Structures are given as structure tokens and as C-alpha cells.
């Protein structure tokens, strides 16, 4: 298993000074280096020139929207790495599979598996080797096993890179079979945001558009590391900062790019860069709910003062309503109880549970009150905790208080991960589909779509573990490495009758096959698909096209929508659905979508306009009709008690600068000053001293849970500026420590930013 394949030597690791500024020349240099390492200079450079252009393909790196006016190079260092991975000229050919059994392949690291290159042929498992198989035979095998398994024992997993067209076809196949078992990477990602937003404002999506960033006075960036994970967002933040907007970062780590950023394509930036976040709150892991409640308390206290004061009129004239009473009265519910709840909460509790002083909270609270238009952005630092949904609801409360939703320059901005994770949901990849969607789908294709709730990621893991899954189908992704409790997931996959992976490259999931296994190689975003372009939806609900420019890595590759069409035909024949035609011309898939999914009317014409089109967004229009009572809802919650048993640390698992989720680009985390090693644990110096640890000491990490201990061996201690009692490691290496049943309340997202561990010396 990956956690033991790579035992670090102390000498391997280089700790460097933290860079003072992110981006700049080093970013350009690393772009070139990655292209070269993947032997993809010509293919890669050609691809980079078309990336995120109106007539090019969508960067598979992240879901940050493209501005209307685009630079020639609308990409970032990490987007370039994603392309280098895909455009590599290395090939994972049938000869490589013949040379290495799955047991031998398991000995390779995730980095080495990726560097075997692009898979060139459909493969089937025979004994312990994958051998080539024809597409036809592969489809017959898949269809036969899916039929044998039946709807309840079939699981269709999706990773968020899948295009709208592929996602729509994929869910159609599954629903025709009769299942809603559509776990997706969202379950581990922004599910908490979706749940919190749906319950409070009635839509699971954010309410801002990219232009709002030109009008905001204050932008919160909470639990997010854009310098690494959404580098193009830095261009947006840089412009806002230069214009004088205040940016407040809330994070246990002082991520370099949040503080200073030099745009590699703006030469003057190379002398020093632009300060991004003028205010930084070093929150303790999980302390956000208490902190946000503190900000709300400042607003409500000041509002009460203003109302009491004889001078009320002048104060209010200066500041506007402190609480936007017109907005609150017209558009929200439950304000009275919320106000009482927050005003009654003692400051001592708020400061203890956030780890931030009252003075600092008041300072940020005043900045909030002084701002006319406020945006709140967040990502995994908020979503992967037990109380994640309540925390995001508190972000909503804070914005509702001052009418910061549905107004220019203001709103909620959950920053999505995968480049089309939002679109996949829009297309019906969801284990709890809405009845309206199912009705429309059934009407379009003349069948009764299943209504029984399906499995999410954790339910699918548990079902596999108990031998209740016949077929596990992975549309992209790396299920094994992304999910908690790695050995248990591996055992579960191996209990199935058939595992199917549609993929560009080999990953560890494919090495823990069911009794039988198929690998179906697909075209990447950057490659030419004869059936036409595909479409994606970005973080701000803009639908636009994506069209590859490179020759496919092998003539045997098929587009993902076409693979779904081939499977549909093998399973159901062509009587009701024209599978062949759909697989050969994606315009025809879009015609179906235009009749099933609201907002996609006239899809084919509108998506051909230069910047695509924006989906309607009820939140932005202050139309809260999907919430009970038709009003946005204030919600009440208690900040969690974060006290730990003696000797324990709270661990967050994050991404290094050199990875894309489970794809490992390299072993450096330049912005955090670590080179040559990923098995590190970042700790506060005082926590090290308390345990008698020294820099670079090799230790084991032990997590404790009601069902026993989990151990991750051989991690190097690195002293770091992190709150006391907190520590930080990289995912996926520490997924072995995340218990499968440690989940966020209501969203069931694994709590991978809040794992209680102790350090064991060796
Ligand atoms: N290059 C690259 N780009 C990517 C990805 C990638 O792996 N590589 N992954 C993509 C995907 S799928 C996603 S979801 C996004 C992920 O984007 P991010 O959410 O930025 O990813 P993480 O590395 O998980 O970082 C989480 C941040 O939250 C902070 N944090 C942890 N716990 C807390 C907390 O309790 N409170 C607060 N306030 N902060 C906390 C961490 O210090 C860290 O800065 O990026 C997407 N883009
Ligand atoms: N401990 C911990 N665990 C986490 C997280 C965390 O922060 N901490 N983050 C969670 C989050 S936010 C997410 S989104 C999940 C990610 O979970 P996944 O989406 O399952 O994982 P990825 O690593 O993004 O998937 C990468 C694989 O996708 C395949 N692939 C790449 N390009 C293509 C393509 O064009 N088509 C197809 N069909 N396949 C392709 C390749 O096989 C590659 O190996 O992980 C989650 N797990
Ligand atoms: Mo994600």
C-alpha cells in the first residue's frame, strides 16, 4: 500500500526558507521544467497556447472562471503541470502491462505510476496481469456484469473532471439500469457547501460572478490556498487588492501566496509583488465557526448600540444600517432568534473556541461593518470538518446580516475543486436527485427513472466492504487514494465482481481490482475528439465549450461520452436511445440536455457564443423560493469545543504545491519550503519541544478512533508556523489515518481536515 512504499531517509529532505512572494519567475521556470520532465515540450507547449482560450480547451486544473478578456497565456504554473501530465509522450502500453503484474505495479509510488504514461489500449485483467481487449468485448463484459449485479449492487463513481456531455450520458446509463448509486468526488469536497447553501438560500451554488470581484470592498478568503490550488484566482485577487479592496485571509497557515503574489506575466510585479491579504487571522483548525459568530456578534452589538444611542440617526447615516434591516425584513427568516442567540454568546467562549482575541475579532468586525460590498470565498478548510455545514451556514448568516447577497460586489463564493465538479451535479450526477430532474429525464427517454436514494462515497465504501457491490464503475478519479481508511477501501474493491476504470492513466485504484477488471482509456481534455467539443460549468455557473487541439495519445482512445454511449448500447440496445448517433455527435447529446436540464434551453446555439452563457442563479437574484417559507434562513449553532485529550494533536491533510489531488507531480512544496519529500508533518516548535522531538526526526503518526488505532509510519517532523495543538500533513499519504465513519454532520463528508492523532517515536 502506498503508505509503506516510500520510507524517507532524513538526508533526502531539504528545508528551505519560505519564499516571500508567490508566482513570479520561479513559476515560469517550473512550468518549463514540468513540460520537459514529461517529455512533452512540443505537445505541451502547443496545448498551453490553446488552454482557456475561447476556441481552446478548458484547463483541467481548477474551476476558477476565465475572465472575458483573456491573456495569451491564460494558464498558471499548476495548470501547466496538469497539461504536462496529460500531454506526456510516455505511454503505458500493453508491453508495460505484460512486463509488470499488478503486484509489481503496487510497489511503485503514485508518482511512478503516473509516469508510466498514457494508457493506450482497453485492458482486461487476466490472472495478475492486464492484457489488451477489444472495445467490443470490453463493453460486452461490462454490460453482462452490470446486468448480473442489478441496480442495487452497481456503483457509478464520478470524479469532477468529466464533461457535461459525459456526465449526462453516464447518469442516463445508470438510471436506465434503475440506480441512483452515483457517489462522486463532491461527497468528499464541497458537499458541505451544497447542503448549507441549499438549506439557507435554496441553491447549492455560489451567488457571485467574476465581475463582482471588481466591485467588492472586502473579500474573505477562508480555508483556502489559492496560490497552489486556484492560482488564476490570484490574478483576480491581485486586481482587487491593487484597486484598494481589503482582503482578509483566515487560515491556520500563513500561505505565502495569500500574502504576496507576483504575476509572472506582469514584469513590474517581479520586483516585489503585490500584497494580497492585508489582514491575516491565524485560526486554529476548526475554529472558524466561533470566529464567524464573533464577527456577527460585533455587528449585532454595534447595531444595538446605534439603536439605543440618541445619536442613532447620525451613526446610521454614516454607516448605513449596521444590520441591513430592510434586507433582513424583506428577504430573511429567523433573524430574531439568531440575534438573541449570538448576543447571548459569551465572548470568553468565542475567543477560546476560535483561538483569536476579542480585540482582533472586533477589528475585523469593524472592517466588515465599514464595507459596502463583501464577498466570502472558501474551500476545503471549511468543508471537511464535523461541523462543516454549520460553519458554512455561519458564513451565510454573516453576509445576510448586511444584505451581502444578491448585490453587486457581494456574495457567497464556494471555490470549487475539479474543473467540472459543479457541472456534473447540474447534469444529474447525484445520489439524491431531485424529483423534477427525474421526471424530466424519464419524459425525455420514455422510462420511469428510479427514485430510491442512492449511495454516497462512504455508503459505497461500506457496501463494498460488506460484499454488497457487484460492479464498481469509476468515471475518472482515483477512488482508493481519495477515500478514507485506504486498506478498507482496497479490501472492498477487491470483493466486487468487476471494477471498471475509465481513465487516461494508471492509478492505484486499478491495482485493487475486483474478481475481474477493465481499464477503458479515454481522450483527455487537450485532445481532438471527432465527435466534437464538450462543455463545462465553472465555479460561477458559466457554461462554455472545451475543444482539444492535440492528436490523441493513441488511436484506440475514445471520448468519455462515446464510451458511455457504447456501454448504453451494449446494455439496452438501440430501440429507445440512439446510442450510436449520440456517441458520434455530441450536439445530439446537448439537444437532450436542453430538454431535461432547466437553464440549458437552446444549448447548442448559446454555447457557441464566444464566452458561453451563465445559468440562472436564484441566490444572485434574491429569489429564495426553494427555501421553506421562501426566505433566506438564519441558522443557530454552537461553536464546537476543540479541547484535545493530553498529548494529542489535531491534524489537517492538505495539498502540496506539486500534486493534483492523488496525482503526484513531484516531491517539492516550494511555497512551504520543503523539497524532496512528501512524508512530512508540520508542527509548532513548542509542540515538538514538549514531545522531545527535533527537526527532521522520523516519527509515526497514530490516530485513535472508537474502533481502534490507525498508524502511518515514517514521517519527518518539520517545525512550522502553525497554531499550537495543530499539525499538517499531505493527502493522500495520511488517508490511512482518516476513519471512514468520521463524517461531517448532515453532508457526510470525511473529516479530513480534523483528524486527532498522537506522535509515536521510533
Ligand atoms: N494544483 C492543484 N490544484 C487543485 C487541486 C490540487 O490538488 N492541486 N485540487 C483541486 C480540488 S479537487 C480542490 S477541492 C481544491 C482544493 O483547494 P484548497 O481547499 O485550497 O485545498 P487544500 O490544500 O485542501 O487546502 C485547504 C486550506 O485550508 C486550510 N485549512 C485547513 N483546516 C482549516 C480550518 O479549520 N480553518 C481554516 N480557515 N482553514 C483551514 C489549510 O491550511 C489550507 O490552506 O483545489 C483544486 N485545485
Ligand atoms: N485526506 C484527504 N482526502 C481527500 C481530500 C483531502 O483534502 N484530504 N480531498 C478530497 C477532494 S476535495 C476530492 S475532489 C477527492 C478527489 O478524488 P478523485 O477525483 O477521485 O481523485 P483525483 O486525484 O482527482 O483523480 C485523478 C485520476 O483521474 C484520472 N483522470 C485524469 N484525467 C482524466 C480524464 O480526462 N478522464 C478520465 N476519465 N480520467 C481522468 C486519472 O486516472 C487520475 O489518476 O479527494 C478527496 N480526498
Ligand atoms: Mo475537491
JSON list of C-alpha atoms in Angstrom, two decimals, residues 52-129:
[
{"chain": "A", "resi": 52, "resn": "UNK", "atom": "CA", "xyz": [-8.61, 28.58, -21.58]},
{"chain": "A", "resi": 53, "resn": "UNK", "atom": "CA", "xyz": [-8.88, 30.44, -24.88]},
{"chain": "A", "resi": 54, "resn": "UNK", "atom": "CA", "xyz": [-12.33, 30.92, -26.35]},
{"chain": "A", "resi": 55, "resn": "UNK", "atom": "CA", "xyz": [-11.60, 28.37, -29.07]},
{"chain": "A", "resi": 56, "resn": "UNK", "atom": "CA", "xyz": [-9.47, 26.06, -26.98]},
{"chain": "A", "resi": 57, "resn": "UNK", "atom": "CA", "xyz": [-9.97, 23.60, -24.15]},
{"chain": "A", "resi": 58, "resn": "UNK", "atom": "CA", "xyz": [-10.78, 24.20, -20.52]},
{"chain": "A", "resi": 59, "resn": "UNK", "atom": "CA", "xyz": [-7.86, 23.81, -18.15]},
{"chain": "A", "resi": 60, "resn": "UNK", "atom": "CA", "xyz": [-8.40, 20.61, -16.19]},
{"chain": "A", "resi": 61, "resn": "UNK", "atom": "CA", "xyz": [-6.64, 22.20, -13.21]},
{"chain": "A", "resi": 62, "resn": "UNK", "atom": "CA", "xyz": [-9.41, 24.03, -11.38]},
{"chain": "A", "resi": 63, "resn": "UNK", "atom": "CA", "xyz": [-12.86, 25.55, -11.73]},
{"chain": "A", "resi": 64, "resn": "UNK", "atom": "CA", "xyz": [-11.92, 29.24, -11.42]},
{"chain": "A", "resi": 65, "resn": "UNK", "atom": "CA", "xyz": [-13.65, 31.10, -14.27]},
{"chain": "A", "resi": 66, "resn": "UNK", "atom": "CA", "xyz": [-11.86, 32.68, -17.20]},
{"chain": "A", "resi": 67, "resn": "UNK", "atom": "CA", "xyz": [-12.12, 36.44, -17.43]},
{"chain": "A", "resi": 68, "resn": "UNK", "atom": "CA", "xyz": [-13.87, 37.80, -20.54]},
{"chain": "A", "resi": 69, "resn": "UNK", "atom": "CA", "xyz": [-10.66, 39.50, -21.66]},
{"chain": "A", "resi": 70, "resn": "UNK", "atom": "CA", "xyz": [-8.02, 36.79, -21.73]},
{"chain": "A", "resi": 71, "resn": "UNK", "atom": "CA", "xyz": [-4.22, 36.93, -21.73]},
{"chain": "A", "resi": 72, "resn": "UNK", "atom": "CA", "xyz": [-2.45, 34.96, -24.48]},
{"chain": "A", "resi": 73, "resn": "UNK", "atom": "CA", "xyz": [-1.31, 32.62, -21.74]},
{"chain": "A", "resi": 74, "resn": "UNK", "atom": "CA", "xyz": [-4.43, 32.17, -19.63]},
{"chain": "A", "resi": 75, "resn": "UNK", "atom": "CA", "xyz": [-2.87, 29.49, -17.50]},
{"chain": "A", "resi": 76, "resn": "UNK", "atom": "CA", "xyz": [-0.87, 29.10, -14.37]},
{"chain": "A", "resi": 77, "resn": "UNK", "atom": "CA", "xyz": [2.09, 27.04, -13.25]},
{"chain": "A", "resi": 78, "resn": "UNK", "atom": "CA", "xyz": [-0.15, 24.33, -11.85]},
{"chain": "A", "resi": 79, "resn": "UNK", "atom": "CA", "xyz": [-2.42, 24.33, -14.88]},
{"chain": "A", "resi": 80, "resn": "UNK", "atom": "CA", "xyz": [0.72, 23.73, -16.92]},
{"chain": "A", "resi": 81, "resn": "UNK", "atom": "CA", "xyz": [1.63, 20.78, -14.72]},
{"chain": "A", "resi": 82, "resn": "UNK", "atom": "CA", "xyz": [-1.83, 19.30, -15.26]},
{"chain": "A", "resi": 83, "resn": "UNK", "atom": "CA", "xyz": [-1.33, 19.60, -19.01]},
{"chain": "A", "resi": 84, "resn": "UNK", "atom": "CA", "xyz": [2.18, 18.19, -18.86]},
{"chain": "A", "resi": 85, "resn": "UNK", "atom": "CA", "xyz": [0.75, 15.11, -17.12]},
{"chain": "A", "resi": 86, "resn": "UNK", "atom": "CA", "xyz": [-1.85, 14.65, -19.84]},
{"chain": "A", "resi": 87, "resn": "UNK", "atom": "CA", "xyz": [0.23, 15.67, -22.89]},
{"chain": "A", "resi": 88, "resn": "UNK", "atom": "CA", "xyz": [3.17, 13.47, -21.90]},
{"chain": "A", "resi": 89, "resn": "UNK", "atom": "CA", "xyz": [4.72, 11.37, -24.65]},
{"chain": "A", "resi": 90, "resn": "UNK", "atom": "CA", "xyz": [5.27, 8.48, -22.21]},
{"chain": "A", "resi": 91, "resn": "UNK", "atom": "CA", "xyz": [2.98, 5.51, -22.91]},
{"chain": "A", "resi": 92, "resn": "UNK", "atom": "CA", "xyz": [1.66, 2.83, -20.62]},
{"chain": "A", "resi": 93, "resn": "UNK", "atom": "CA", "xyz": [1.42, 0.29, -23.42]},
{"chain": "A", "resi": 94, "resn": "UNK", "atom": "CA", "xyz": [0.30, -3.36, -23.38]},
{"chain": "A", "resi": 95, "resn": "UNK", "atom": "CA", "xyz": [4.04, -4.26, -23.26]},
{"chain": "A", "resi": 96, "resn": "UNK", "atom": "CA", "xyz": [4.45, -2.45, -19.94]},
{"chain": "A", "resi": 97, "resn": "UNK", "atom": "CA", "xyz": [1.40, -4.25, -18.56]},
{"chain": "A", "resi": 98, "resn": "UNK", "atom": "CA", "xyz": [2.81, -7.55, -19.82]},
{"chain": "A", "resi": 99, "resn": "UNK", "atom": "CA", "xyz": [6.09, -6.88, -18.04]},
{"chain": "A", "resi": 100, "resn": "UNK", "atom": "CA", "xyz": [4.57, -5.91, -14.69]},
{"chain": "A", "resi": 101, "resn": "UNK", "atom": "CA", "xyz": [1.89, -7.77, -12.74]},
{"chain": "A", "resi": 102, "resn": "UNK", "atom": "CA", "xyz": [-0.48, -5.75, -10.56]},
{"chain": "A", "resi": 103, "resn": "UNK", "atom": "CA", "xyz": [1.51, -6.92, -7.53]},
{"chain": "A", "resi": 104, "resn": "UNK", "atom": "CA", "xyz": [4.68, -5.49, -9.04]},
{"chain": "A", "resi": 105, "resn": "UNK", "atom": "CA", "xyz": [2.89, -2.31, -10.06]},
{"chain": "A", "resi": 106, "resn": "UNK", "atom": "CA", "xyz": [1.73, -1.86, -6.45]},
{"chain": "A", "resi": 107, "resn": "UNK", "atom": "CA", "xyz": [5.36, -1.46, -5.44]},
{"chain": "A", "resi": 108, "resn": "UNK", "atom": "CA", "xyz": [5.60, 1.74, -7.48]},
{"chain": "A", "resi": 109, "resn": "UNK", "atom": "CA", "xyz": [4.80, 5.07, -5.84]},
{"chain": "A", "resi": 110, "resn": "UNK", "atom": "CA", "xyz": [1.86, 7.15, -7.05]},
{"chain": "A", "resi": 111, "resn": "UNK", "atom": "CA", "xyz": [4.39, 9.42, -8.75]},
{"chain": "A", "resi": 112, "resn": "UNK", "atom": "CA", "xyz": [5.93, 6.46, -10.60]},
{"chain": "A", "resi": 113, "resn": "UNK", "atom": "CA", "xyz": [2.55, 5.06, -11.62]},
{"chain": "A", "resi": 114, "resn": "UNK", "atom": "CA", "xyz": [1.68, 8.42, -13.20]},
{"chain": "A", "resi": 115, "resn": "UNK", "atom": "CA", "xyz": [4.99, 8.45, -15.03]},
{"chain": "A", "resi": 116, "resn": "UNK", "atom": "CA", "xyz": [4.25, 5.15, -16.77]},
{"chain": "A", "resi": 117, "resn": "UNK", "atom": "CA", "xyz": [2.40, 7.44, -19.17]},
{"chain": "A", "resi": 118, "resn": "UNK", "atom": "CA", "xyz": [-0.90, 7.42, -21.02]},
{"chain": "A", "resi": 119, "resn": "UNK", "atom": "CA", "xyz": [-2.77, 4.14, -21.32]},
{"chain": "A", "resi": 120, "resn": "UNK", "atom": "CA", "xyz": [-3.08, 3.24, -25.00]},
{"chain": "A", "resi": 121, "resn": "UNK", "atom": "CA", "xyz": [-5.48, 0.27, -25.19]},
{"chain": "A", "resi": 122, "resn": "UNK", "atom": "CA", "xyz": [-8.55, -1.08, -23.41]},
{"chain": "A", "resi": 123, "resn": "UNK", "atom": "CA", "xyz": [-7.25, -3.65, -20.93]},
{"chain": "A", "resi": 124, "resn": "UNK", "atom": "CA", "xyz": [-8.77, -6.58, -19.10]},
{"chain": "A", "resi": 125, "resn": "UNK", "atom": "CA", "xyz": [-7.38, -8.38, -16.08]},
{"chain": "A", "resi": 126, "resn": "UNK", "atom": "CA", "xyz": [-6.21, -11.95, -16.69]},
{"chain": "A", "resi": 127, "resn": "UNK", "atom": "CA", "xyz": [-4.63, -13.56, -13.68]},
{"chain": "A", "resi": 128, "resn": "UNK", "atom": "CA", "xyz": [-2.43, -10.85, -12.18]},
{"chain": "A", "resi": 129, "resn": "UNK", "atom": "CA", "xyz": [-1.78, -9.03, -15.48]}
]
